[in-house]
Amino acid sequence: MTDQTPTGGTRPSVLFVCVHNAGRSQMAAGFLTHLAADRIDVLSAGSMPGDAINPVAVEAMAEVGIDIAGEQPKKLTDSAVEASDVVITMGCGDECPYVPGKRYEDWVLEDPAGQGIEAVRPIRDEIRGRVEALIASLT
């Protein structure tokens, strides 16, 4: 069963994809979940998911009041792409499946892997701005 928006339309679904699903895509999903509340369905996945969320990404998000510590990297599947209206890629290249009729955006963002909090904060802030623009385009 598909959730309906208050206007009677189908609620849009966004999938964030990066290689390890441990940093950029998790921060983007955290922002979208927080900022869009229940107006947009949010998924995230990785072409080669890591073992755990990047602890510096968790720390950076906690600084802005968003807890992503309980998230786990997930494997990108064709069904996740098929279930999404918008697919946002963040450096997964040819590993991301293409499904005709979906809206694709490639967000070129620095990878927070192995970086300290000072380097991750600007990445986090850029992701927030892009998520806010995405919400405006979908609602």
XYZ file of N, CA and C in Angstrom:
417
model
N 0.841 -1.176 0.000
C 0.000 0.000 0.000
C 0.888 1.242 0.000
N 0.548 2.195 -0.817
C 1.325 3.421 -0.933
C 0.765 4.468 0.009
N 1.658 5.144 0.732
C 1.223 6.243 1.596
C 0.759 7.396 0.733
N -0.213 8.123 1.217
C -0.746 9.268 0.506
C -0.373 10.549 1.224
N -0.134 11.598 0.457
C 0.104 12.911 1.048
C -1.239 13.520 1.404
N -1.251 14.588 2.199
C -2.512 15.234 2.541
C -3.292 15.711 1.315
N -2.609 15.964 0.194
C -3.306 16.418 -1.007
C -3.822 15.253 -1.832
N -3.565 14.029 -1.378
C -4.074 12.856 -2.075
C -3.081 12.239 -3.035
N -1.918 12.864 -3.238
C -0.921 12.301 -4.135
C -0.049 11.290 -3.408
N 0.778 10.604 -4.158
C 1.691 9.636 -3.567
C 2.890 10.365 -2.976
N 3.306 9.939 -1.797
C 4.466 10.541 -1.145
C 5.719 10.151 -1.923
N 6.574 11.126 -2.271
C 7.779 10.797 -3.030
C 8.785 10.009 -2.183
N 9.621 9.252 -2.877
C 10.649 8.449 -2.224
C 12.007 8.823 -2.800
N 12.993 9.020 -1.898
C 14.344 9.407 -2.297
C 15.328 8.354 -1.797
N 16.223 7.937 -2.678
C 17.283 6.987 -2.339
C 18.624 7.695 -2.467
N 19.406 7.715 -1.368
C 20.757 8.265 -1.382
C 21.739 7.110 -1.491
N 22.671 7.215 -2.449
C 23.611 6.124 -2.698
C 25.042 6.641 -2.708
N 25.903 6.007 -1.912
C 27.344 6.226 -2.034
C 28.018 4.856 -1.927
N 29.301 4.814 -2.040
C 29.992 3.520 -2.103
C 29.777 2.709 -0.823
N 30.113 3.280 0.322
C 30.085 2.501 1.565
C 28.827 2.689 2.402
N 27.977 3.651 2.041
C 26.748 3.935 2.798
C 27.088 4.138 4.272
N 28.188 4.849 4.511
C 28.652 5.034 5.884
C 28.825 6.500 6.256
N 28.796 7.403 5.273
C 29.049 8.811 5.554
C 28.073 9.724 4.849
N 28.400 10.098 3.598
C 27.603 11.081 2.854
C 26.135 10.688 2.738
N 25.872 9.471 2.282
C 24.474 9.065 2.075
C 23.726 8.959 3.399
N 24.413 8.574 4.454
C 23.763 8.489 5.770
C 23.458 9.884 6.313
N 24.377 10.840 6.115
C 24.110 12.205 6.558
C 22.939 12.794 5.773
N 22.916 12.563 4.454
C 21.818 13.081 3.628
C 20.483 12.473 4.057
N 20.474 11.164 4.293
C 19.235 10.512 4.734
C 18.793 11.054 6.092
N 19.755 11.297 6.971
C 19.433 11.852 8.278
C 18.807 13.232 8.165
N 19.390 14.081 7.318
C 18.822 15.417 7.119
C 17.428 15.341 6.503
N 17.267 14.509 5.467
C 15.964 14.446 4.802
C 14.894 13.916 5.748
N 15.216 12.901 6.510
C 14.270 12.359 7.486
C 13.884 13.425 8.504
N 14.876 14.174 8.981
C 14.648 15.203 10.000
C 13.865 16.394 9.444
N 14.268 16.883 8.277
C 13.698 18.114 7.735
C 12.359 17.922 7.023
N 12.158 16.756 6.418
C 10.918 16.525 5.657
C 9.858 15.824 6.492
N 10.228 15.396 7.688
C 9.309 14.665 8.571
C 8.711 13.494 7.802
N 7.391 13.419 7.711
C 6.769 12.270 7.052
C 6.286 12.598 5.636
N 6.804 13.675 5.043
C 6.357 14.063 3.703
C 7.087 13.324 2.586
N 8.261 12.745 2.888
C 9.083 12.074 1.884
C 9.624 10.783 2.488
N 9.538 9.684 1.734
C 10.147 8.427 2.175
C 11.635 8.482 1.870
N 12.453 7.989 2.803
C 13.899 8.116 2.689
C 14.560 6.743 2.757
N 15.435 6.484 1.781
C 16.230 5.263 1.749
C 17.690 5.648 1.527
N 18.601 4.789 1.979
C 20.009 4.973 1.642
C 20.641 3.600 1.482
N 21.689 3.548 0.641
C 22.348 2.274 0.376
C 23.734 2.536 -0.202
N 24.538 1.470 -0.278
C 25.880 1.582 -0.831
C 26.181 0.462 -1.802
N 26.994 0.771 -2.807
C 27.379 -0.252 -3.776
C 28.315 -1.288 -3.144
N 29.119 -0.863 -2.176
C 29.990 -1.764 -1.409
C 29.895 -1.334 0.050
N 28.770 -1.657 0.728
C 28.540 -1.114 2.070
C 29.641 -1.473 3.059
N 29.941 -0.502 3.914
C 30.929 -0.706 4.968
C 30.353 -1.527 6.105
N 31.158 -1.693 7.138
C 30.730 -2.473 8.306
C 29.944 -1.642 9.311
N 30.184 -0.327 9.311
C 29.544 0.540 10.298
C 29.509 1.964 9.762
N 28.669 2.788 10.372
C 28.592 4.198 10.027
C 29.886 4.885 10.478
N 30.368 5.816 9.680
C 31.560 6.591 10.000
C 31.306 7.353 11.310
N 32.100 7.102 12.356
C 31.866 7.761 13.647
C 32.007 9.283 13.585
N 32.813 9.803 12.674
C 32.945 11.255 12.552
C 31.683 11.835 11.907
N 31.062 11.109 10.980
C 29.777 11.539 10.407
C 28.708 11.550 11.499
N 28.702 10.535 12.354
C 27.763 10.480 13.482
C 27.967 11.694 14.381
N 29.232 12.000 14.698
C 29.549 13.145 15.557
C 29.103 14.458 14.914
N 29.383 14.623 13.624
C 29.019 15.861 12.925
C 27.497 16.045 12.911
N 26.764 14.992 12.702
C 25.300 15.094 12.688
C 24.761 15.357 14.095
N 25.379 14.760 15.101
C 24.951 14.997 16.488
C 25.103 16.467 16.853
N 26.114 17.125 16.294
C 26.318 18.550 16.551
C 25.135 19.403 16.104
N 24.375 18.913 15.120
C 23.210 19.663 14.636
C 21.899 19.005 15.085
N 21.999 18.128 16.084
C 20.811 17.559 16.700
C 20.175 16.397 15.969
N 20.927 15.722 15.083
C 20.382 14.581 14.347
C 21.199 13.342 14.687
N 20.514 12.307 15.164
C 21.170 11.073 15.599
C 21.099 10.020 14.498
N 22.251 9.698 13.906
C 22.308 8.625 12.911
C 23.104 7.433 13.449
N 23.402 7.442 14.737
C 24.252 6.397 15.334
C 23.655 5.004 15.206
N 22.341 4.886 15.177
C 21.702 3.574 15.102
C 21.578 3.015 13.696
N 22.020 3.761 12.698
C 21.907 3.303 11.310
C 22.989 2.280 10.981
N 22.732 1.464 9.967
C 23.696 0.464 9.492
C 23.825 0.605 7.986
N 25.032 0.478 7.437
C 25.168 0.476 5.978
C 24.346 -0.659 5.360
N 23.715 -0.349 4.235
C 22.866 -1.311 3.542
C 23.338 -1.485 2.100
N 23.164 -2.663 1.558
C 23.566 -2.984 0.187
C 22.565 -2.412 -0.804
N 23.066 -1.745 -1.820
C 22.237 -1.224 -2.891
C 21.613 -2.377 -3.668
N 20.312 -2.309 -3.860
C 19.598 -3.334 -4.622
C 18.817 -2.679 -5.758
N 18.543 -3.447 -6.788
C 17.714 -2.958 -7.882
C 16.331 -2.566 -7.367
N 15.809 -3.330 -6.410
C 14.464 -3.037 -5.905
C 14.417 -1.697 -5.175
N 15.496 -1.311 -4.495
C 15.533 -0.002 -3.835
C 15.478 1.119 -4.869
N 16.189 0.945 -5.982
C 16.164 1.942 -7.048
C 14.771 1.989 -7.667
N 14.199 0.833 -7.932
C 12.869 0.767 -8.540
C 11.803 1.400 -7.647
N 11.964 1.317 -6.324
C 10.982 1.845 -5.378
C 11.119 3.354 -5.170
N 12.152 3.965 -5.745
C 12.438 5.377 -5.497
C 12.042 6.244 -6.678
N 11.592 7.450 -6.364
C 11.288 8.433 -7.397
C 12.540 9.218 -7.776
N 13.398 9.471 -6.779
C 14.620 10.233 -6.982
C 15.788 9.415 -6.446
N 16.847 9.299 -7.243
C 18.056 8.593 -6.830
C 19.191 9.611 -6.837
N 19.761 9.833 -5.648
C 20.878 10.763 -5.493
C 22.144 9.938 -5.322
N 23.067 10.052 -6.277
C 24.323 9.322 -6.183
C 25.416 10.251 -5.676
N 26.354 9.655 -4.958
C 27.449 10.405 -4.354
C 28.750 9.630 -4.531
N 29.129 9.440 -5.773
C 30.413 8.813 -6.031
C 30.401 7.303 -6.177
N 29.266 6.716 -6.539
C 29.284 5.258 -6.701
C 29.482 4.855 -8.157
N 29.524 5.818 -9.062
C 29.884 5.561 -10.455
C 29.032 4.518 -11.138
N 29.697 3.607 -11.838
C 29.003 2.612 -12.647
C 28.276 1.559 -11.829
N 28.493 1.531 -10.533
C 27.851 0.535 -9.685
C 26.359 0.803 -9.489
N 25.909 2.019 -9.778
C 24.515 2.378 -9.547
C 23.663 1.947 -10.725
N 22.642 1.125 -10.473
C 21.775 0.699 -11.577
C 20.935 1.863 -12.093
N 20.656 1.838 -13.388
C 19.831 2.869 -14.002
C 18.470 2.283 -14.327
N 17.420 2.958 -13.876
C 16.051 2.550 -14.173
C 15.392 3.716 -14.899
N 14.937 3.516 -16.129
C 14.291 4.604 -16.873
C 13.099 5.171 -16.103
N 12.918 6.482 -16.226
C 11.779 7.132 -15.595
C 12.055 7.669 -14.201
N 13.208 7.364 -13.643
C 13.579 7.885 -12.329
C 14.335 9.194 -12.512
N 14.233 10.061 -11.522
C 15.018 11.296 -11.518
C 16.353 10.993 -10.848
N 17.433 11.247 -11.557
C 18.774 11.009 -11.022
C 19.505 12.336 -10.830
N 20.209 12.444 -9.721
C 21.098 13.576 -9.476
C 22.410 13.003 -8.950
N 23.515 13.563 -9.412
C 24.814 13.166 -8.884
C 25.363 14.337 -8.085
N 25.482 14.140 -6.789
C 26.020 15.171 -5.905
C 27.507 14.909 -5.724
N 28.334 15.793 -6.264
C 29.784 15.673 -6.119
C 30.149 16.272 -4.767
N 30.498 15.396 -3.838
C 30.831 15.787 -2.469
C 32.119 15.102 -2.052
N 32.901 15.781 -1.270
C 34.108 15.166 -0.738
C 33.722 13.991 0.163
N 34.520 12.938 0.135
C 34.263 11.756 0.961
C 34.777 12.012 2.376
N 33.914 11.875 3.390
C 34.364 12.113 4.763
C 35.195 10.974 5.360
N 35.312 9.859 4.655
C 36.051 8.710 5.187
C 37.476 9.104 5.553
N 37.874 8.768 6.771
C 39.225 9.009 7.230
C 39.538 10.455 7.585
N 38.534 11.326 7.564
C 38.761 12.731 7.857
C 38.299 13.073 9.272
N 38.878 14.122 9.818
C 38.503 14.595 11.144
C 37.257 15.465 11.091
N 36.760 15.814 12.256
C 35.519 16.576 12.376
C 35.603 17.935 11.675
N 36.757 18.581 11.706
C 36.906 19.890 11.057
C 36.679 19.791 9.550
N 37.082 18.684 8.931
C 36.887 18.486 7.491
C 35.473 18.009 7.174
N 34.837 17.308 8.109
C 33.514 16.739 7.857
C 32.402 17.777 8.023
N 32.594 18.750 8.885
C 31.548 19.777 9.087
C 31.139 20.478 7.789
N 32.097 20.953 6.959
C 31.662 21.612 5.719
C 30.939 20.657 4.760
N 31.329 19.387 4.751
C 30.641 18.387 3.925
C 29.200 18.253 4.426
N 29.047 18.121 5.741
C 27.721 18.035 6.364
C 26.866 19.238 5.987
N 27.451 20.433 6.084
C 26.693 21.648 5.817
C 26.291 21.750 4.343
N 27.162 21.303 3.442
C 26.818 21.300 2.019
C 25.681 20.311 1.755
N 25.744 19.155 2.395
C 24.671 18.163 2.238
C 23.347 18.752 2.719
N 23.364 19.432 3.854
C 22.122 20.035 4.367
C 21.510 20.996 3.338
N 22.335 21.861 2.753
C 21.836 22.800 1.753
C 21.235 22.099 0.551
N 21.875 21.033 0.104
C 21.354 20.284 -1.044
C 20.050 19.575 -0.683
N 19.973 19.045 0.525
C 18.740 18.376 0.967
C 17.600 19.392 1.063
N 17.880 20.576 1.575
C 16.841 21.600 1.659
C 16.321 21.964 0.270
N 17.215 22.085 -0.730
C 16.789 22.369 -2.099
C 15.991 21.197 -2.679
N 16.398 19.972 -2.345
C 15.666 18.785 -2.797
C 14.250 18.781 -2.249
N 14.112 19.070 -0.971
C 12.777 19.108 -0.347
C 11.911 20.144 -1.059
N 12.476 21.314 -1.308
C 11.718 22.373 -1.984
C 11.256 21.919 -3.373
N 12.053 21.110 -4.043
C 11.687 20.650 -5.387
C 10.639 19.541 -5.369
N 10.488 18.880 -4.228
C 9.572 17.731 -4.150
C 8.258 18.038 -3.450
N 8.191 19.148 -2.702
C 6.987 19.415 -1.913
C 6.292 20.688 -2.369
